[in-house]
Coordinates of C-alpha atoms and ligand atoms in Angstrom, one line a residue:
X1 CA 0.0 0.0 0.0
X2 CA 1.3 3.6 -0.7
X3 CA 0.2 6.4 1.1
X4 CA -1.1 8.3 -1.7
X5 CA -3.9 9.5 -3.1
X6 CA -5.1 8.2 -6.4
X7 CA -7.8 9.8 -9.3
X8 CA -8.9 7.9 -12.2
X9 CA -10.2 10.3 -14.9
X10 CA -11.6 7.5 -17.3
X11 CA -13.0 8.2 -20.9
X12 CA -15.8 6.3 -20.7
X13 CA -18.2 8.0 -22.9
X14 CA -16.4 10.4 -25.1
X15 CA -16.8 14.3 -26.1
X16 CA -19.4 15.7 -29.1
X17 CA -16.7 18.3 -29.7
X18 CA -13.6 18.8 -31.4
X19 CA -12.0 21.7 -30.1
X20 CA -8.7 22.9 -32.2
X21 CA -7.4 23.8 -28.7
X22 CA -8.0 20.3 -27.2
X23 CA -4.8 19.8 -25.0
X24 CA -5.4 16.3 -24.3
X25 CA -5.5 15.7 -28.2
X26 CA -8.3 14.9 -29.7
X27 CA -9.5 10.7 -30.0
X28 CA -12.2 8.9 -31.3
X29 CA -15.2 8.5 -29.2
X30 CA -15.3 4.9 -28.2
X31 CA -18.0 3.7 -25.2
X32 CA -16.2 1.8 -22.8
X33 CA -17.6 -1.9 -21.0
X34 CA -20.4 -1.5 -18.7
X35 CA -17.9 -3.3 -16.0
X36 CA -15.0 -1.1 -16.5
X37 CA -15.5 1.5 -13.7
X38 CA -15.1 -1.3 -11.4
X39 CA -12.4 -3.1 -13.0
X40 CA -10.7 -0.1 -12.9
X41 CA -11.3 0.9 -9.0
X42 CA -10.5 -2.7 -8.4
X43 CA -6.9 -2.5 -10.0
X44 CA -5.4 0.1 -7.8
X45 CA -7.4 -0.5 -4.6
X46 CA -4.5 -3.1 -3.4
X47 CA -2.3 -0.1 -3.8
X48 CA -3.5 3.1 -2.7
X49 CA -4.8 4.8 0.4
X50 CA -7.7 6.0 -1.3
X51 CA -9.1 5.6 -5.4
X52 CA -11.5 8.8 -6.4
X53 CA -13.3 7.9 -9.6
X54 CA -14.9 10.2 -12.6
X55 CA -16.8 8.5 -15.4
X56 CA -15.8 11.2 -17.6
X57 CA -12.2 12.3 -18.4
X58 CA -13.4 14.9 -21.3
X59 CA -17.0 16.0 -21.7
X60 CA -18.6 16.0 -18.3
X61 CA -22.3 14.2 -18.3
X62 CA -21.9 13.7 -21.8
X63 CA -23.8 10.3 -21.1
X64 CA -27.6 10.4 -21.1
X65 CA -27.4 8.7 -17.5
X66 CA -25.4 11.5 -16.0
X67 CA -27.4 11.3 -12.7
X68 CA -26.9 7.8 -12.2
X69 CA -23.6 8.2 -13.4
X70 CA -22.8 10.9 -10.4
X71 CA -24.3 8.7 -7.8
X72 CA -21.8 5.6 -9.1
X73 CA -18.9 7.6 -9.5
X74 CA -19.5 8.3 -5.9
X75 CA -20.4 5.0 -4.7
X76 CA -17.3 3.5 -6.1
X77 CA -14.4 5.8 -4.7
X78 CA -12.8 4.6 -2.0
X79 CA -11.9 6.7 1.1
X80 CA -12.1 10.1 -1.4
X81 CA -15.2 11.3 -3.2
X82 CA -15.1 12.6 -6.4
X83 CA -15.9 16.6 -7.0
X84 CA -18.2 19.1 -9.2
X85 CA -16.1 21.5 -11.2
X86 CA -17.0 24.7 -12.7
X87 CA -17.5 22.5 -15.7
X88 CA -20.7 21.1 -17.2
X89 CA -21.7 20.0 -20.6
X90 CA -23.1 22.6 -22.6
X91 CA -24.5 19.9 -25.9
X92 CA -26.0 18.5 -22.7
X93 CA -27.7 21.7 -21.2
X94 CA -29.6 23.0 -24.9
X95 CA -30.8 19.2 -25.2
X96 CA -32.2 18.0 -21.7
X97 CA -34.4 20.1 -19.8
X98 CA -33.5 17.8 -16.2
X99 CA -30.0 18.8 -16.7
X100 CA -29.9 22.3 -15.6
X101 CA -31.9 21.1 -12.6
X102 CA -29.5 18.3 -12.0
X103 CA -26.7 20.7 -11.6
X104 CA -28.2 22.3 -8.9
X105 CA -28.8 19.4 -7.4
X106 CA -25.2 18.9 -7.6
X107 CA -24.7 22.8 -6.4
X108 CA -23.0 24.1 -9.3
X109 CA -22.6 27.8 -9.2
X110 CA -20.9 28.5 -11.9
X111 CA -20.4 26.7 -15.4
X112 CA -17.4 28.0 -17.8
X113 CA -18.0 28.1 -21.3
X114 CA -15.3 28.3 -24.2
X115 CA -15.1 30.5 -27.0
X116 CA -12.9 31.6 -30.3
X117 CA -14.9 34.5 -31.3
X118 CA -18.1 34.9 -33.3
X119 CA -19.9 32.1 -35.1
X120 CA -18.1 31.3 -38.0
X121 CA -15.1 31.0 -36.2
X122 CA -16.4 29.5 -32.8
X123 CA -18.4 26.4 -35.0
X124 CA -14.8 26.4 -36.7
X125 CA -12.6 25.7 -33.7
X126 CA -15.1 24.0 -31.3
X127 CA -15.5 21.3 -34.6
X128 CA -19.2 21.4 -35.0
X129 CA -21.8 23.9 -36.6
X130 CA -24.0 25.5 -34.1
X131 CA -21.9 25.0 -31.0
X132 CA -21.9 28.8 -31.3
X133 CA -25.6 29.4 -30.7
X134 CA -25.8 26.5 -28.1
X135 CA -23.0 28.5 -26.0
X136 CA -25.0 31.5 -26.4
X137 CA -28.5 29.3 -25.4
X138 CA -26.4 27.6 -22.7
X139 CA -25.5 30.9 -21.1
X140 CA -29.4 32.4 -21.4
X141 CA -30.6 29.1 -19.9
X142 CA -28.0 29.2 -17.2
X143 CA -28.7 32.7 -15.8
X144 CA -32.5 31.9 -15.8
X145 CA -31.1 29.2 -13.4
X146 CA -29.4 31.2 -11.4
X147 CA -25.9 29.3 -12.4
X148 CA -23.2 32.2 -13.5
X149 CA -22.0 31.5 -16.6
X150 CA -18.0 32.2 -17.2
X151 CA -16.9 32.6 -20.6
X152 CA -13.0 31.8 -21.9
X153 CA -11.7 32.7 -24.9
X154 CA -8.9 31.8 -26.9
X155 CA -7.2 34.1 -28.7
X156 CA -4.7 33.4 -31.3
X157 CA -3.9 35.6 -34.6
X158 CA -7.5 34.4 -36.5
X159 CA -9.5 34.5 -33.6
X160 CA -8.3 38.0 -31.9
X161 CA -10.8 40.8 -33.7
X162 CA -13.3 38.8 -33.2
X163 CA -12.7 38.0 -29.6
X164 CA -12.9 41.9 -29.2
X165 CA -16.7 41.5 -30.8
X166 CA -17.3 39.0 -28.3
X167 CA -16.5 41.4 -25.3
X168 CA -19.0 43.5 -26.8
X169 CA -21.6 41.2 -27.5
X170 CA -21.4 40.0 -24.1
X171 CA -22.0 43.5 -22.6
X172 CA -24.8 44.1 -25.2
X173 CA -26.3 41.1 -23.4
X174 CA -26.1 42.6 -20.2
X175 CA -24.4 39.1 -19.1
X176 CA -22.9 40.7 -16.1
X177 CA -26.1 43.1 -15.2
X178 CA -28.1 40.0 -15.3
X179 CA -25.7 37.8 -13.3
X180 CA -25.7 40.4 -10.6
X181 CA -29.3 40.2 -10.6
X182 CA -29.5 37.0 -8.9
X183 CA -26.8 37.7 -6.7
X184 CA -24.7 35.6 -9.0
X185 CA -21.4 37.4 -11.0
X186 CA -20.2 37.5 -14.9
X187 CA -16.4 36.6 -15.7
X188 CA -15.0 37.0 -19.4
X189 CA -11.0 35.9 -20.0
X190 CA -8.9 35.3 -22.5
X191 CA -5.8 33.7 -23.0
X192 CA -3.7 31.6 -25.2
X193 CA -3.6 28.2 -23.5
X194 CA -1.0 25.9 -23.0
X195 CA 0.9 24.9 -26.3
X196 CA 0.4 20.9 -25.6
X197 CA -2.6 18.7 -27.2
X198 CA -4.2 19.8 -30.3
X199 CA -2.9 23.5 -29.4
X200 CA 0.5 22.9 -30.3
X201 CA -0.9 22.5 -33.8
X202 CA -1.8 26.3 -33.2
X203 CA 1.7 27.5 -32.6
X204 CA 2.6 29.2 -35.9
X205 CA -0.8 31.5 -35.4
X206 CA -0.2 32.2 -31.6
X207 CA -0.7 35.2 -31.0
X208 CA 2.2 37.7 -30.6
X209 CA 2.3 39.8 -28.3
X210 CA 1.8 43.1 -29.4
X211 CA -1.1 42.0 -31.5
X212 CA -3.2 41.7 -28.1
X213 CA -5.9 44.1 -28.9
X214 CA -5.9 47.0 -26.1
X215 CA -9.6 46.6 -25.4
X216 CA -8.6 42.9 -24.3
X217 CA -5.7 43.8 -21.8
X218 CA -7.8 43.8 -18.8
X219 CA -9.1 40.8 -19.3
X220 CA -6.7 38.7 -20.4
X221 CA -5.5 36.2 -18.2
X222 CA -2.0 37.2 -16.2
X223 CA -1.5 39.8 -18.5
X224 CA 1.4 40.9 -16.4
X225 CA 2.8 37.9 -16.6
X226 CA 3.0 37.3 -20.3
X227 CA 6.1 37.6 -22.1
X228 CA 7.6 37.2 -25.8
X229 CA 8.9 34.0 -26.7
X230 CA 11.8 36.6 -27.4
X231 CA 11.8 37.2 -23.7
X232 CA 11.2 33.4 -22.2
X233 CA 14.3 32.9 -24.4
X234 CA 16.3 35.2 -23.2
X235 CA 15.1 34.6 -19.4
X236 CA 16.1 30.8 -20.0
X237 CA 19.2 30.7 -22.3
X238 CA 21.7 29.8 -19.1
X239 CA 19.2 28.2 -17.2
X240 CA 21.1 24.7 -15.9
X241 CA 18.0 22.8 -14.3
X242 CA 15.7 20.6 -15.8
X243 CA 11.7 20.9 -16.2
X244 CA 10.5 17.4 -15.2
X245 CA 6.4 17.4 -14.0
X246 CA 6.3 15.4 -10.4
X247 CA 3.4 14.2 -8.5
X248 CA 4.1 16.0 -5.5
X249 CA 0.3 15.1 -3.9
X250 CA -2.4 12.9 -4.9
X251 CA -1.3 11.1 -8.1
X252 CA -4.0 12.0 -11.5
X253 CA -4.7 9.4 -13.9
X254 CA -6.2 9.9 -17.1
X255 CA -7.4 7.0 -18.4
X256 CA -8.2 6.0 -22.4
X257 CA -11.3 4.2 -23.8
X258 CA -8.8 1.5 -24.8
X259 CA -6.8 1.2 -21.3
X260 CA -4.1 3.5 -21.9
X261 CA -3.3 5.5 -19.2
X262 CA -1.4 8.7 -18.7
X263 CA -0.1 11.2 -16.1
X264 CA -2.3 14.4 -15.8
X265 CA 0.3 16.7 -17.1
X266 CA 0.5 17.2 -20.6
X267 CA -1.2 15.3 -23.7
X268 CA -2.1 11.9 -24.0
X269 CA 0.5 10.9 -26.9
X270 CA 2.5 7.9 -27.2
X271 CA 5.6 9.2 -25.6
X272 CA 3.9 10.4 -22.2
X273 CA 2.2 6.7 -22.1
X274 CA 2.6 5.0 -18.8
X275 CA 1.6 1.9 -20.1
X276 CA -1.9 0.0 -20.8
X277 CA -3.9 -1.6 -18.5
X278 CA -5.3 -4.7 -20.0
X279 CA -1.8 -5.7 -21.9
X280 CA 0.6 -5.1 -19.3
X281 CA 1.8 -6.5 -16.3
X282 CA -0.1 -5.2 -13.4
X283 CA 2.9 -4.6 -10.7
X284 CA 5.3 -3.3 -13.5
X285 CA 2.6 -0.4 -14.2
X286 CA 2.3 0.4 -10.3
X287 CA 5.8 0.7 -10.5
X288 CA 5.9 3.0 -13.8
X289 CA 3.4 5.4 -11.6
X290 CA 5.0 5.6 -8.6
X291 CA 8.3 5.9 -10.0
X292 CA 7.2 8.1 -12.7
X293 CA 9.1 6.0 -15.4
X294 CA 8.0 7.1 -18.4
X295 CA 9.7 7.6 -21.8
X296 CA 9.0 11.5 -22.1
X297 CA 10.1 11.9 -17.9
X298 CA 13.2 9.8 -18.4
X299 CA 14.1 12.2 -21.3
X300 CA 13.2 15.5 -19.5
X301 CA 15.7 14.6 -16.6
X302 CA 18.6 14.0 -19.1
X303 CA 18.4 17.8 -21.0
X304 CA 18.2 21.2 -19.4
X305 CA 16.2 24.0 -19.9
X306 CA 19.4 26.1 -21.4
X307 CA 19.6 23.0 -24.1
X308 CA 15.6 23.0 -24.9
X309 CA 16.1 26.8 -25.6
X310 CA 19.1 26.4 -27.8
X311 CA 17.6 23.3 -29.5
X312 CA 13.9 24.6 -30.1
X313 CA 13.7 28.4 -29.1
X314 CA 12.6 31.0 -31.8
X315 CA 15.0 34.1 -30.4
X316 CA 13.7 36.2 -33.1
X317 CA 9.6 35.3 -32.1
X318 CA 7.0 37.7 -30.1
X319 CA 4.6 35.1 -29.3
X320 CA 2.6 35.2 -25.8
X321 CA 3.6 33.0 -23.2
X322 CA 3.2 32.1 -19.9
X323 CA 6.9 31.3 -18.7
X324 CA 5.9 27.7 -17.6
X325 CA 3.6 27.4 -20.8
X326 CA 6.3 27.8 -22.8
X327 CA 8.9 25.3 -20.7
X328 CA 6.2 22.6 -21.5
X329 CA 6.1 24.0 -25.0
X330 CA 9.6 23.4 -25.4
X331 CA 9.6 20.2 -23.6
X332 CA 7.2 18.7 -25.5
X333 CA 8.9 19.9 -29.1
X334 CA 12.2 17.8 -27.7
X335 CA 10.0 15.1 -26.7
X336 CA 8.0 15.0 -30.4
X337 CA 11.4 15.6 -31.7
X338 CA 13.6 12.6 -30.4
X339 CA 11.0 10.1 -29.3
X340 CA 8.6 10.9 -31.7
X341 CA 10.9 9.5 -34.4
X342 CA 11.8 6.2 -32.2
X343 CA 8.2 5.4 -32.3
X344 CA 8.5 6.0 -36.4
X345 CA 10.9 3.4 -36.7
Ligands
SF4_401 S1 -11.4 20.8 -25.0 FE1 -13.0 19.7 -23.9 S2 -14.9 19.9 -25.0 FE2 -13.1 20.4 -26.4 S3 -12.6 18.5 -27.5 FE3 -11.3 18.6 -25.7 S4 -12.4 17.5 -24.1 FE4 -13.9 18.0 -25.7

């Protein structure tokens, strides 16, 4: 037994969306065995202090038993329940009138919804026509609810006029007014996101810098924070240490339709693979976890930060980043770059 904490984030049921921003990548939709929750708290109950277990690892209540769902989810976790984020499905919440109630039975407050600027471009990103409207129908049906809707937005080089019409759309609404109404409150962001998953796609229309429309300043997420790739270079050129994720807590598992299963920290590609479930011995993959012995780990504690700038740094580019955005950014580049091609041949 260790004395950790473990979460299984299982994709039991899939996602209806295909967002171009996906940072777990995106992967087909694929409906697990009706047995596999259990299987799966069964497997690591020998081995941990306590097993908290979610049904859903991308769209939450995406299945049309969501209720249920909840109440096993809860039933099954040993020592730890699982928890409501500010997260809820919004295909779900046009389509099925008992959902809304549902998450206020649950006690949701507050549901975040994702954007990329008007329709065209939010149906464009998102993967689907009409995801757009839905968001718009998601948000009118939440505030008659008295849930506060949030709403995100990623901006990149396409998206970032357009994200400015959303900031105004969103006051012509009276989003916030109404909010405030039922003692509830209105919050509109924006940011680039994390340059793993499907966003790394994105990299050569991140935004730069200086193309950050003024009127989206205040809203934008640790503006102060955000630097030029130009800058993050600079900052890291002689830095000596190494970027290696670490469970320093409870221990995230995010778990494939087909068994795979992943670390929490970054995409769910080959190279961050702990190992698979069904194929594999059992103890040998308890080992893997605990010892975090995983191809793309192993690699990040044999280069430093100084040799992922040299090797994979633009010194020349404004893009926006976070400073540990871009150290995974550049992490994940060396990882695509060396194992990638071991898993070619
Ligand atoms: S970002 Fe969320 S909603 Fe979009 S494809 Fe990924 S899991 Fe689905």
């Amino acid at each position: 037994m260790y004395k950790k904490s473990i979460s299984l984030v299982v994709d039991m049921y899939g996602c209806p969306n295909r967002c171009k921003h996906c940072w777990l990548g995106n992967m087909p939709n694929r409906k697990m065995e009706e047995n596999a929750d259990q299987y799966l708290v069964d497997y690591f109950k020998p081995y941990f202090d306590s097993v908290t277990y979610y049904s859903w690892l991308r769209e939450p209540d995406y299945c049309p038993e969501y209720a249920k769902r909840w109440i096993t989810d809860n039933k099954i976790s040993i020592n730890k329940k699982p928890m409501r984020f500010e997260l809820a499905s919004f295909w779900r919440i046009v389509r099925d009138s008992n959902y809304i109630i549902f998450l206020k039975e649950v006690n949701v407050k507050v549901v975040q919804l994702t954007f990329f600027g008007l329709e065209k471009l939010t149906d464009k990103y998102i993967g689907r026509s009409g995801a757009f409207q839905e968001l718009l129908k998601a948000t009118k049906i939440l505030i008659e609810n008295k849930i506060s809707p949030r709403w995100q937005a990623f901006i990149n080089e396409e998206t970032r006029n357009e994200i400015v019409d959303l900031l105004e759309l969103s006051k012509e609404l009276k989003i916030h007014e109404k909010c405030l109404e039922f003692g509830g409150g209105f919050k509109f962001f924006v940011h680039s996101g994390s340059c793993d998953g499907e966003n790394a796609k994105l990299y050569n229309i991140r935004i730069n810098k200086e193309n950050i429309p003024i009127k989206l300043i205040p809203y934008y997420l640790d503006y102060d924070e955000v630097l030029t790739e130009q800058e993050c270079c600079d900052i890291l050129k002689s830095d000596s240490s190494h970027f290696v994720y670490h469970n320093d807590g409870d221990i995230v598992l995010n778990i494939s339709n087909t068994y795979d299963i992943y670390f929490n920290f970054t995409q769910m590609s080959e190279e961050w693979k702990i190992g698979n479930l069904k194929t594999e011995d059992q103890v040998e993959i308890i080992r893997r976890i605990i010892k975090e012995d995983i191809p793309a780990l192993n690699l990040a504690r044999n280069i430093t930060v100084e040799e992922l700038v040299q090797k994979y740094g633009d010194k020349n580019s404004h893009k926006a980043f976070h400073l540990s955005d871009y150290k995974s950014y550049l992490l994940n580049c060396c990882v695509k770059d060396i194992l990638g091609k071991s898993n070619q041949t």
